[in-house]
Coordinates of C-alpha atoms in Angstrom, one line a residue:
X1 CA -14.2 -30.2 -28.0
X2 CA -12.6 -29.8 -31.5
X3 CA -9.2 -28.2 -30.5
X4 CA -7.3 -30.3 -27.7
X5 CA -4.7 -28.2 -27.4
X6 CA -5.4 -25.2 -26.1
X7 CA -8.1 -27.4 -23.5
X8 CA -4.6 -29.2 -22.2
X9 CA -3.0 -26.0 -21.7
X10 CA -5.8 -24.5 -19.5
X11 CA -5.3 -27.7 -17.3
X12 CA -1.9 -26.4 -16.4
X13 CA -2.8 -23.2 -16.4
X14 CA -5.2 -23.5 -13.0
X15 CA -2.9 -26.2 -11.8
X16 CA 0.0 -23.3 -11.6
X17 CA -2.8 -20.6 -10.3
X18 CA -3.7 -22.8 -7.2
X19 CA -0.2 -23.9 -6.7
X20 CA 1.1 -19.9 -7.1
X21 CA -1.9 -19.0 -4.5
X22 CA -0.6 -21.5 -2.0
X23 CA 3.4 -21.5 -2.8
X24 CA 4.1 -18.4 -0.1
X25 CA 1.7 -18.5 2.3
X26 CA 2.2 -21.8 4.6
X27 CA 3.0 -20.5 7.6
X28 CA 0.3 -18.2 7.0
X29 CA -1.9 -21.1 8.1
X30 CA -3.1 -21.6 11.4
X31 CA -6.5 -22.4 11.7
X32 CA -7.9 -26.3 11.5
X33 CA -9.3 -26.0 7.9
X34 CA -6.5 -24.1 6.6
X35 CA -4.3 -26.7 7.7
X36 CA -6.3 -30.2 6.3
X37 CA -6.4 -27.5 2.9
X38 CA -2.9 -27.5 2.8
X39 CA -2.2 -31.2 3.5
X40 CA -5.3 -32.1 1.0
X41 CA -2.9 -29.5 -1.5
X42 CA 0.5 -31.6 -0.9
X43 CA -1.0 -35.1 -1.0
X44 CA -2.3 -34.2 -4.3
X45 CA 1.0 -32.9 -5.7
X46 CA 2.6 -35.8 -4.8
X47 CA 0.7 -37.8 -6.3
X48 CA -1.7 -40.0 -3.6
X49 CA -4.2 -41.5 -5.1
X50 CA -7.5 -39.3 -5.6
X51 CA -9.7 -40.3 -2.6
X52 CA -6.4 -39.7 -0.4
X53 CA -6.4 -36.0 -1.4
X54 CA -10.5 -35.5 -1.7
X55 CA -11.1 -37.3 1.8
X56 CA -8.3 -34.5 3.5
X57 CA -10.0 -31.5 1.4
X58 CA -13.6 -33.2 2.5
X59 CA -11.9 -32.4 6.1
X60 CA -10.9 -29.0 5.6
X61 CA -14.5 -28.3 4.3
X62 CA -16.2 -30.0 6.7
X63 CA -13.8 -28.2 9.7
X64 CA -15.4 -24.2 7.9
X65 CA -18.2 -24.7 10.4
X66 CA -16.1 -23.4 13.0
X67 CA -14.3 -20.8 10.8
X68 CA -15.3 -16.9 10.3
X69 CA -12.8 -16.0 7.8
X70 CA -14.1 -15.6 4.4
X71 CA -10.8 -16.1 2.8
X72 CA -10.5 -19.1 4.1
X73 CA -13.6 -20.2 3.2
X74 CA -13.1 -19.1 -0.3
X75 CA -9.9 -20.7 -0.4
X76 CA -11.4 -24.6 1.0
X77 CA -14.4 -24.2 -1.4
X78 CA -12.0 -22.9 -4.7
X79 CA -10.0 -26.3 -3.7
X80 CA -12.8 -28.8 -3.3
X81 CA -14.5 -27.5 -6.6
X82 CA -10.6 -27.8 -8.5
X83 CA -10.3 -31.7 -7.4
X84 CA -13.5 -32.4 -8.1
X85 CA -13.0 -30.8 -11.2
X86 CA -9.8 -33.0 -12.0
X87 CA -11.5 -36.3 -11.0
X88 CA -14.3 -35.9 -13.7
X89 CA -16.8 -34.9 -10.6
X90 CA -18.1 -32.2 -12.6
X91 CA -21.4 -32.6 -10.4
X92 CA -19.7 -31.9 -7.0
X93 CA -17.3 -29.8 -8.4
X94 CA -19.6 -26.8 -9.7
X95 CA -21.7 -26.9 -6.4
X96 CA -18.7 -26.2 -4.7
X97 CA -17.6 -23.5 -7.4
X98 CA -20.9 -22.0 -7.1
X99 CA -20.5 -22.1 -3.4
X100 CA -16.8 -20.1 -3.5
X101 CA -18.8 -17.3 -5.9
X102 CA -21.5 -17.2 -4.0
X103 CA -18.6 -16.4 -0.8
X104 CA -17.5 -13.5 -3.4
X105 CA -20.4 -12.0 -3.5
X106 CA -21.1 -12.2 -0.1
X107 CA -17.5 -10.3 1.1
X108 CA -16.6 -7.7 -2.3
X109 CA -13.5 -7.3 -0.3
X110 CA -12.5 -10.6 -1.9
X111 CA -13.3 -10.3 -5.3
X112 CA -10.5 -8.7 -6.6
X113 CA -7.8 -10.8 -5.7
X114 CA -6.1 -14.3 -7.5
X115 CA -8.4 -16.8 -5.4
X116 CA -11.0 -14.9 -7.5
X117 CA -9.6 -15.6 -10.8
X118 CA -8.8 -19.0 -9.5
X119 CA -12.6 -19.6 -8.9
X120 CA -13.4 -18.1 -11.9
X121 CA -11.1 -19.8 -13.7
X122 CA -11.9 -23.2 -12.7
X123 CA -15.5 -22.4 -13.1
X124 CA -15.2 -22.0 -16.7
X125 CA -13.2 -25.0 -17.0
X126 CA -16.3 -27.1 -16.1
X127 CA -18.2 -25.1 -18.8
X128 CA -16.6 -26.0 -21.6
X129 CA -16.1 -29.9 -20.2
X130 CA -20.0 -29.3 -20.4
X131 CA -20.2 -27.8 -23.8
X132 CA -21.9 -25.0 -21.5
X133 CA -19.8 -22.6 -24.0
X134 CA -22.3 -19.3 -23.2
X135 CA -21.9 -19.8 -19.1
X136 CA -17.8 -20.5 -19.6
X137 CA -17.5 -16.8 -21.7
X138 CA -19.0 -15.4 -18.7
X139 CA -17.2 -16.7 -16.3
X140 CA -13.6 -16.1 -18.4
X141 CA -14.9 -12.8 -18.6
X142 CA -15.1 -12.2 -14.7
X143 CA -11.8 -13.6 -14.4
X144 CA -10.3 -11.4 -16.8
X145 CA -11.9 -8.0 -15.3
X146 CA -10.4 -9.0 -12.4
X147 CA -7.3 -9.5 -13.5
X148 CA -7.0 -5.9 -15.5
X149 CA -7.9 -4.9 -11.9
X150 CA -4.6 -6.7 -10.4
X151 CA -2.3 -5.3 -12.7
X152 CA -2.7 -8.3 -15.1
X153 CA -2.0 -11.1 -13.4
X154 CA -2.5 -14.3 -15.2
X155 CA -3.8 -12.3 -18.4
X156 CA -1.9 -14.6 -21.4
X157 CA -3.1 -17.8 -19.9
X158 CA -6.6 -16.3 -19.4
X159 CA -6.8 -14.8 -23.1
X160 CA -5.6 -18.5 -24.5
X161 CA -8.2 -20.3 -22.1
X162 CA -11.1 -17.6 -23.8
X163 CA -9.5 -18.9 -27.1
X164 CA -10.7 -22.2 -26.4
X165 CA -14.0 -21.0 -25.2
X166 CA -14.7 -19.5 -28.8
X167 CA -13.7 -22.5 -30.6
X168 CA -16.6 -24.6 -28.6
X169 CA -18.9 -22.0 -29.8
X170 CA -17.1 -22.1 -33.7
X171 CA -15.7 -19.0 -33.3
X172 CA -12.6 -19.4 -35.1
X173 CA -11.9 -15.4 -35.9
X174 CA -11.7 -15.1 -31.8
X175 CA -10.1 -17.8 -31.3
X176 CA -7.0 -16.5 -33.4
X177 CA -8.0 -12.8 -32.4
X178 CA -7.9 -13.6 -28.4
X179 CA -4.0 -16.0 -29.3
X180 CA -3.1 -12.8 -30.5
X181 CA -3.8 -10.9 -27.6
X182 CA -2.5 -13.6 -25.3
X183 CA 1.1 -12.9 -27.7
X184 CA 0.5 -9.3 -26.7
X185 CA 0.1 -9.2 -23.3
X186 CA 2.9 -11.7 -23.0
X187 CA 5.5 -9.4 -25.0
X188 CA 4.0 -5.9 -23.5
X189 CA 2.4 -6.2 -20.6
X190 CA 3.4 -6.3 -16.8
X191 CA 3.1 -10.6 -16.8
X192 CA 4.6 -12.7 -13.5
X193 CA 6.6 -15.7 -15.0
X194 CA 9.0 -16.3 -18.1
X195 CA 7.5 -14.0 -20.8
X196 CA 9.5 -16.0 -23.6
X197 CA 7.8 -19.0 -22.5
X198 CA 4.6 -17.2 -22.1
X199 CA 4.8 -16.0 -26.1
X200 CA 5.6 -19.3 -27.5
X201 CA 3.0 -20.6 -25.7
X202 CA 0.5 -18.7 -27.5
X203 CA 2.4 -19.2 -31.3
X204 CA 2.8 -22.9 -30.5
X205 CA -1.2 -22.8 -30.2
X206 CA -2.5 -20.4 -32.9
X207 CA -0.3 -22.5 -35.3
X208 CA -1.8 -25.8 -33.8
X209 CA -5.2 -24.2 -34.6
X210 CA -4.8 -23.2 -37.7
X211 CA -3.5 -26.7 -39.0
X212 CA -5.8 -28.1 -37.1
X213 CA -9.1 -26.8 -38.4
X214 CA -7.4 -25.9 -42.2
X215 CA -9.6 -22.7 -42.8
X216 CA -6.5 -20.7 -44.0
X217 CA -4.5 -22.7 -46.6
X218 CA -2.4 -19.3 -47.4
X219 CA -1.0 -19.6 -43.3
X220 CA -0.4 -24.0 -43.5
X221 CA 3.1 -23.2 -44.5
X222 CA 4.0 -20.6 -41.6
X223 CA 2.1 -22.6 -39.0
X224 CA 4.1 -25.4 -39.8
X225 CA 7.4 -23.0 -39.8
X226 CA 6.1 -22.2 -36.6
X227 CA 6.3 -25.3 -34.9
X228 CA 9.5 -26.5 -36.3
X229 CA 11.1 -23.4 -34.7
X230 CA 9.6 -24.5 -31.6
X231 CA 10.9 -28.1 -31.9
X232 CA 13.9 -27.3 -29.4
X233 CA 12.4 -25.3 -27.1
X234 CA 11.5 -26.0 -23.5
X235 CA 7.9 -25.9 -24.6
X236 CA 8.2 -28.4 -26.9
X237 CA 5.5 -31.3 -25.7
X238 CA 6.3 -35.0 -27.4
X239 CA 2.8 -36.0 -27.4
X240 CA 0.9 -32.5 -28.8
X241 CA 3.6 -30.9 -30.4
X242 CA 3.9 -33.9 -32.1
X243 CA 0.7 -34.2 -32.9
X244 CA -0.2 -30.7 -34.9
X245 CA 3.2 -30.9 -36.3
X246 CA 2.3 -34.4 -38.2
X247 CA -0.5 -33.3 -38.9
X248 CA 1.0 -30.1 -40.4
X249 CA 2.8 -32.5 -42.9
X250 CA 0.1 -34.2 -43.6
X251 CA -1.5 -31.1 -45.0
X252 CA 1.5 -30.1 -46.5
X253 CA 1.5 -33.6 -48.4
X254 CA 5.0 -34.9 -46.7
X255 CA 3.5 -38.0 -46.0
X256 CA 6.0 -39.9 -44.1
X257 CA 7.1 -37.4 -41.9
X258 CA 3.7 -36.7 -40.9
X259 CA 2.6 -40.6 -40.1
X260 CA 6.1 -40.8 -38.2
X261 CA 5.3 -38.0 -35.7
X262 CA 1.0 -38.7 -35.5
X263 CA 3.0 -43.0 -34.3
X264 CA 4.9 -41.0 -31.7
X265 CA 2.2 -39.0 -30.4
X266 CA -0.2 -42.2 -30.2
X267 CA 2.7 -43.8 -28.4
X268 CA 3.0 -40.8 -25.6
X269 CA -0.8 -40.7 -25.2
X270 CA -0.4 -44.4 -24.6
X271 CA 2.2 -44.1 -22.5
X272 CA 0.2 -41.5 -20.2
X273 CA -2.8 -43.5 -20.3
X274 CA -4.7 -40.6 -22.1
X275 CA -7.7 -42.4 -23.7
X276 CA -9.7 -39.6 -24.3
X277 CA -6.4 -37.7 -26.3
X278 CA -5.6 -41.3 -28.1
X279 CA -9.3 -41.6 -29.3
X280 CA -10.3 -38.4 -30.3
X281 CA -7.2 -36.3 -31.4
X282 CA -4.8 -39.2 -32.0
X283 CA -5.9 -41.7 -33.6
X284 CA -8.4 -40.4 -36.2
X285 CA -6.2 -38.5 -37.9
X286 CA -3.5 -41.3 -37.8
X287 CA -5.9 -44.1 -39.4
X288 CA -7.1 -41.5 -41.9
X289 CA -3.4 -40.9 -43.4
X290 CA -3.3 -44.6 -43.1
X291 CA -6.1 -45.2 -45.5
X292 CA -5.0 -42.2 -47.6
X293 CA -1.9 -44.0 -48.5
X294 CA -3.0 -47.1 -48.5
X295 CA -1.4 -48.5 -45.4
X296 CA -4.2 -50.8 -44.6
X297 CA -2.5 -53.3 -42.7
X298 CA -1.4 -50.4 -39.7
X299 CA -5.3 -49.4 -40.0
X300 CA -6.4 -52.8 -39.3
X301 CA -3.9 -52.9 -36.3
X302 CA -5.2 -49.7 -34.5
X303 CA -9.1 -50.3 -35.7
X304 CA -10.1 -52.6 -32.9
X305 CA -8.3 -50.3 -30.1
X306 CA -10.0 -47.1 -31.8
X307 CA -13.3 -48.9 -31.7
X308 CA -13.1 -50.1 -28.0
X309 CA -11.9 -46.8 -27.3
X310 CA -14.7 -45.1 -29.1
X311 CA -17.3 -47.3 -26.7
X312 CA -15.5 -46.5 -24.1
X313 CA -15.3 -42.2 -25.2
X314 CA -19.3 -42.7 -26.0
X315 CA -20.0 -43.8 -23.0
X316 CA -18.4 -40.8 -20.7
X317 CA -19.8 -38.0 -23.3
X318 CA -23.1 -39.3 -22.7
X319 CA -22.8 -39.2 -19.3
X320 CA -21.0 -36.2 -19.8
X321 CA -23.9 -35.0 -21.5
X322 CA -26.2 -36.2 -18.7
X323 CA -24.4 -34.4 -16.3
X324 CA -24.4 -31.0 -18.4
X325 CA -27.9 -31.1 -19.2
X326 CA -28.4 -31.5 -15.3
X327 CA -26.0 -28.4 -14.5
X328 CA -27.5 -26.3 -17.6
X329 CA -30.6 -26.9 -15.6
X330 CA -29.6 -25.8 -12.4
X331 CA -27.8 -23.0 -14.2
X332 CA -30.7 -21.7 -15.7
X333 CA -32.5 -21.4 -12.1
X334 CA -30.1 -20.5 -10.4
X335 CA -30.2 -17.7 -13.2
X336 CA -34.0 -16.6 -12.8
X337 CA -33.5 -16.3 -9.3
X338 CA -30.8 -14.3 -9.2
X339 CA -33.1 -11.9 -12.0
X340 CA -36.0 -12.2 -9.1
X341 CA -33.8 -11.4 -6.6
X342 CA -32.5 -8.3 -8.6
X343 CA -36.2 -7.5 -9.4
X344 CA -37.2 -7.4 -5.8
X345 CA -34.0 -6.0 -4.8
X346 CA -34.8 -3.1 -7.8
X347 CA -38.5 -3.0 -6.6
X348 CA -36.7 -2.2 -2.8
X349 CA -34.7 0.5 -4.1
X350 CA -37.7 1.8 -6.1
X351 CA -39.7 1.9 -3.2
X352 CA -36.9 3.2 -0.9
X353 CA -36.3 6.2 -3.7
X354 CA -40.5 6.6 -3.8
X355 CA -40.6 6.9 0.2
X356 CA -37.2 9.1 0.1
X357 CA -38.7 11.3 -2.5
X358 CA -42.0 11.0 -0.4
X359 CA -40.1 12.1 2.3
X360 CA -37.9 14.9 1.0
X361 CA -41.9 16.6 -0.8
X362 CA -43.1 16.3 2.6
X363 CA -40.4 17.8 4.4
X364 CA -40.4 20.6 1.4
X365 CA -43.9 21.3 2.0
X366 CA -43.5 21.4 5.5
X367 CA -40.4 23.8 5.3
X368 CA -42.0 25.9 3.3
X369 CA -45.3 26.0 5.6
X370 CA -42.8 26.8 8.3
X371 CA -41.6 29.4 6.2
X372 CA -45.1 30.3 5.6
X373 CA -45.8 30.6 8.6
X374 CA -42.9 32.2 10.1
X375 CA -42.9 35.3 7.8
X376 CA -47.0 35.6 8.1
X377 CA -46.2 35.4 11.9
X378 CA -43.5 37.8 11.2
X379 CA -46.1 40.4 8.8
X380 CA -48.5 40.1 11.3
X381 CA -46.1 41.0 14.5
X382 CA -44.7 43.5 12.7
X383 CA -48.3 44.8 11.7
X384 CA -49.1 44.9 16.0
X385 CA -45.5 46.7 16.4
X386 CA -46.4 49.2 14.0
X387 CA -50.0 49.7 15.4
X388 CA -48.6 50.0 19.2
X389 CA -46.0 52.3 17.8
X390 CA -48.3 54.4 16.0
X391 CA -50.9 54.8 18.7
X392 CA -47.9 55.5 21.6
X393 CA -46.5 57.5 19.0
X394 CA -49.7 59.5 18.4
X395 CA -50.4 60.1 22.1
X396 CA -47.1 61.1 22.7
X397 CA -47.2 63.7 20.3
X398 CA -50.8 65.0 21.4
X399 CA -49.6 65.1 24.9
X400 CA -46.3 67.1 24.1
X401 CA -48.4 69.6 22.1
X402 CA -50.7 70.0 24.9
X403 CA -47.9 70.5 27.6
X404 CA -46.4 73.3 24.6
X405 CA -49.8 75.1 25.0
X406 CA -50.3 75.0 28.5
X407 CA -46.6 76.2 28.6
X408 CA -47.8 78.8 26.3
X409 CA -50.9 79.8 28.3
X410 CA -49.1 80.0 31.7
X411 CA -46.9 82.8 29.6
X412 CA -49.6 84.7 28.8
X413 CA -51.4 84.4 32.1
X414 CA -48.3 85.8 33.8
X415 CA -47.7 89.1 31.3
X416 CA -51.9 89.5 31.4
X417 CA -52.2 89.0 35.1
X418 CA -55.6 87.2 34.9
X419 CA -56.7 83.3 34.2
X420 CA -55.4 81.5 32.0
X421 CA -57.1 78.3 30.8
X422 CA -54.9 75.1 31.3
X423 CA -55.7 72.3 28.7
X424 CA -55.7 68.6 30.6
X425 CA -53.6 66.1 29.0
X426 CA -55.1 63.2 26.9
X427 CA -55.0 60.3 28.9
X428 CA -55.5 56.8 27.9
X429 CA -59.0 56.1 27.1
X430 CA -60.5 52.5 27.8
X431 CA -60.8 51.4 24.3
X432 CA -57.2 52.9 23.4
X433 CA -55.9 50.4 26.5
X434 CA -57.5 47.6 25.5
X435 CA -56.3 48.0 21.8
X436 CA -53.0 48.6 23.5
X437 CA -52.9 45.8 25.5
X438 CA -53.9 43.5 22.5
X439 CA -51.1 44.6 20.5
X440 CA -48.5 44.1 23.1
X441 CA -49.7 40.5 23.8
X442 CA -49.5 39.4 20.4
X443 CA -46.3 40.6 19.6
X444 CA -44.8 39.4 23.5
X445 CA -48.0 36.9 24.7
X446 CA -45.5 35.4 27.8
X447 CA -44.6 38.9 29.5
X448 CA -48.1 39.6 31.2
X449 CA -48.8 36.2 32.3
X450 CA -45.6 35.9 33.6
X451 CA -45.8 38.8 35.5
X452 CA -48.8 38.6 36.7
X453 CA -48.2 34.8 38.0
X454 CA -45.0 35.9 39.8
X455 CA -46.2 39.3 41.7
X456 CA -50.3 38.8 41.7
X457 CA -51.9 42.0 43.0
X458 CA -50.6 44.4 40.1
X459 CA -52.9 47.0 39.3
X460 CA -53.5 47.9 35.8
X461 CA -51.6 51.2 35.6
X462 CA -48.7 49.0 37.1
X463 CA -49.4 46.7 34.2
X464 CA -49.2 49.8 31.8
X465 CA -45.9 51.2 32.9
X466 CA -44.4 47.9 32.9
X467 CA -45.2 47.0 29.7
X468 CA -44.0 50.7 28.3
X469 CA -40.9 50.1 30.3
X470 CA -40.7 46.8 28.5
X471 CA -40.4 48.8 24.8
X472 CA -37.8 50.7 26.3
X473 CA -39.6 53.9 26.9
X474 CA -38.2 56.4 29.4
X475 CA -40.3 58.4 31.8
X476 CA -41.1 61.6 29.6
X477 CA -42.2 59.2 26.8
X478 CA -44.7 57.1 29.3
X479 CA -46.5 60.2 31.1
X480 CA -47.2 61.6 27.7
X481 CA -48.3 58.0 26.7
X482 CA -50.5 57.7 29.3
X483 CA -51.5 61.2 30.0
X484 CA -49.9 61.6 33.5
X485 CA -48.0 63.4 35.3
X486 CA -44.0 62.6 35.3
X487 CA -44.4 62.3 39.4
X488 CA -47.1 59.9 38.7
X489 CA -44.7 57.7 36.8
X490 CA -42.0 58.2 39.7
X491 CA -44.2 56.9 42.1
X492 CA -45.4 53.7 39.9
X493 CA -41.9 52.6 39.4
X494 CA -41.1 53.1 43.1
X495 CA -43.6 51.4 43.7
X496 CA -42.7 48.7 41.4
X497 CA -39.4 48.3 42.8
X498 CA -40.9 47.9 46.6
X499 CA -43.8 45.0 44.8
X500 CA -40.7 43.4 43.2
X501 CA -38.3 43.4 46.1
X502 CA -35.7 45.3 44.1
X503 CA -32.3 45.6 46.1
X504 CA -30.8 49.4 45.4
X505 CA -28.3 48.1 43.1
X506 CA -30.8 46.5 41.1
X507 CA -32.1 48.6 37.8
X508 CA -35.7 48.6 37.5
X509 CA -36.0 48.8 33.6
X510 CA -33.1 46.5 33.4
X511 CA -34.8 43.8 35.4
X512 CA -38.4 44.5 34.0
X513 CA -36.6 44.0 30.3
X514 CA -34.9 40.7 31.0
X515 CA -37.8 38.8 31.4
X516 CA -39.2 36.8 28.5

């Protein structure tokens, strides 16, 4: 890590997210776990020793067995991975980070919300201690979609923690670019918490940068400006405000000034037991002015302490580094099988849209036969009504031309007083009835059968005047039809009415018509 700073500050940063998630909602707790989360919470802020507060958190996670709330299990897990996380656990603590994601993905109901940004958060954290800087963009970048999402909650501290992200990877134009924003968003946006605070935060940092990695001589003299306006400010932090301020000096070549405030910052890091500060930001820069101005006699005092230090610093990188190639690892399989999962989850949908479009051809194929089929059905019914309307239509009109002439005939027979010949109707030939009856049962194919199951013993002329009663034809119409006479068709439907057990009330044609 080449920019302590802006690393310290994302420390307290997730140290305030977890204590804001937690601050209102005690009473809101009820359950076992959410209980021994809580207590695990307070021991730590008080200060009990580590394996106090991890022992009470082990508890709460061990007590999720018997819970079915996946907020609370998001919350337990988000915990366990943080104090893990701030014991140097980075093993345990990213299993348990992954675990809380995994918990997102599993309930999107939860994924917007400030446990997600906490998880998020924290996640990256354990990316850049890992130098995994890649995996800790991605993970920043979650955070911050989800925050746009609430409003912006959280947004400065997020866009100084992606700062620090981008000067792992040696990024320094985003470093500045993403300060910037933090400024921003702190001075314009919708922010919870003191906005003054939350922009001098973000100056205090971009002018620490810049002195810090001297890539822009022409901004030394405002970075240091900077930070002496920031001297008597809340903000103002004896051990690294100290620290980029000396070194500011030092750059400016104001030499004394500079080596007093790098002593006072080695004495706070001291004081706080910071090693890891002391070795790798502290003192370096301290014994370098020392040997610039040829003050070899406070070198010679710090060298031994720097050089046990620097065994000691070695020693926890390279386990550090152990540790990250292990996680990197796991990261990277974890990775392929989320891309097969999303490969056989895209070959599912793939095959789901193949059978669904499978599906919808077949069912448009099979519409349209229906379709088919109905109107061919339709052409051909209409075809039968047609030929049963032209052949009734045609006797019908033979029949009433032959009743004209015989009407005409029985004239002339009366003025002439002798014999006049009477023409006999046309009645309905055996080939005519079958084609007839043919007809009628493929345009109605249930009437006869009906019929004919319900009253057995009809005779075929009953069959005939039925059926013409059927296609609503009256009693003129059906003894021309059939070449009879109209007291022929009288007595057939009398005797229709005695076969069917009519009651006098009862029509005939309307009860012959309402069956189907």
């Amino acid at each position: 890590m080449k920019h302590f700073r802006i690393f310290q500050s994302y420390f307290v940063l997730f140290s305030i997210l977890l204590a804001g998630c937690r601050s209102d909602k005690a009473e809101e707790h009820s359950s076992e776990a959410s209980e021994l989360n809580r207590q695990a919470w307070e021991l730590r802020e008080s200060g009990a020793p580590a394996s106090e507060f991890l022992t009470m958190q082990q508890r709460a996670v061990e007590a999720l067995k018997d819970s079915k709330s996946p907020d609370e299990q998001l919350k337990v897990l988000a915990q366990m991975g943080y104090f893990y996380n701030v014991t140097g656990d980075y093993q345990n603590g990213i299993d348990y980070l992954w675990q809380a994601v995994d918990c997102l993905k599993r309930h999107p109901e939860y994924e917007v919300s400030e446990g997600a940004i906490e998880v998020y958060g924290n996640l990256g954290d354990i990316y850049v201690v890992l130098s995994m800087g890649e995996d800790a963009l991605a993970a920043n970048t979650e955070a911050i979609n989800i925050s746009h999402k609430l409003g912006g909650r959280y947004l400065p501290d997020l866009y100084r923690f992606r700062a620090t992200i981008f000067d792992l990877l040696d990024k320094p134009d985003s470093v500045l670019s993403n300060l910037d924003k933090s400024y921003h968003v702190a001075k314009y946006g919708n922010v919870q918490g003191d906005r003054n605070t939350m922009m001098r935060a973000a100056l205090s940092e971009k002018a620490d940068y810049i002195i810090d990695r001297g890539l822009w001589p022409d901004s030394l003299d405002k970075a240091v400006a900077t930070l002496e306006a920031l001297r008597d400010t809340p903000e103002w932090e004896l051990d690294v405000m100290s620290l980029s301020l000396g070194k500011g000096y030092l750059a400016q070549g104001r030499a004394d000034e500079g080596i007093r405030l790098l002593e006072d910052a080695v004495e706070e890091y001291r004081a706080q037991g910071d090693i890891h500060g002391l070795s790798e930001y502290c003192l370096p820069p301290l014994m370098d002015a020392y040997a610039k101005y040829g003050r070899y006699d406070k070198l010679g005092e710090h060298f031994i302490e720097y050089a046990q230090m620097r065994d000691t610093i070695l020693n926890r990188e390279k386990l550090n580094a152990l540790v990250g190639a292990d996680i990197r690892e796991r990261a990277s399989l974890l990775r392929e099988e989320n891309k097969t999962l999303e490969l056989q989850h895209k070959l599912i949908v793939q095959r789901t849209v193949s059978a669904a479009a499978v599906a919808v051809l077949v069912f448009a194929l099979l519409s349209a036969w229906i379709i088919y089929q109905r109107r061919s059905n339709r052409q051909k019914i209409n075809s039968q009504l047609s030929k049963i309307s032209g052949l009734l239509s045609e006797r019908i009109m033979l029949n009433s031309h032959i009743e004209d002439l015989n009407a005409q005939l029985r004239s002339l027979k009366t003025a002439q007083s002798g014999d006049g010949a009477i023409l006999q109707p046309l009645i309905l030939e055996k080939e005519q009835e079958r084609e007839f009856r043919q007809s009628f049962s493929a345009v109605h194919p249930h009437f006869l059968p009906e019929l004919r199951r319900e009253f057995q013993g009809l005779t075929a002329g009953n069959e005939l005047v039925c059926m013409m009663i059927y296609m609503h034809k009256s009693t003129d119409e059906i003894a021309l039809a059939l070449g009879i006479s109209r007291d022929s068709v009288n007595k057939t439907r009398y005797r229709l009415r005695q076969r069917f057990n009519l009651p006098r009330e009862v029509d005939l044609d309307e009860f012959i018509r309402s069956r189907r």
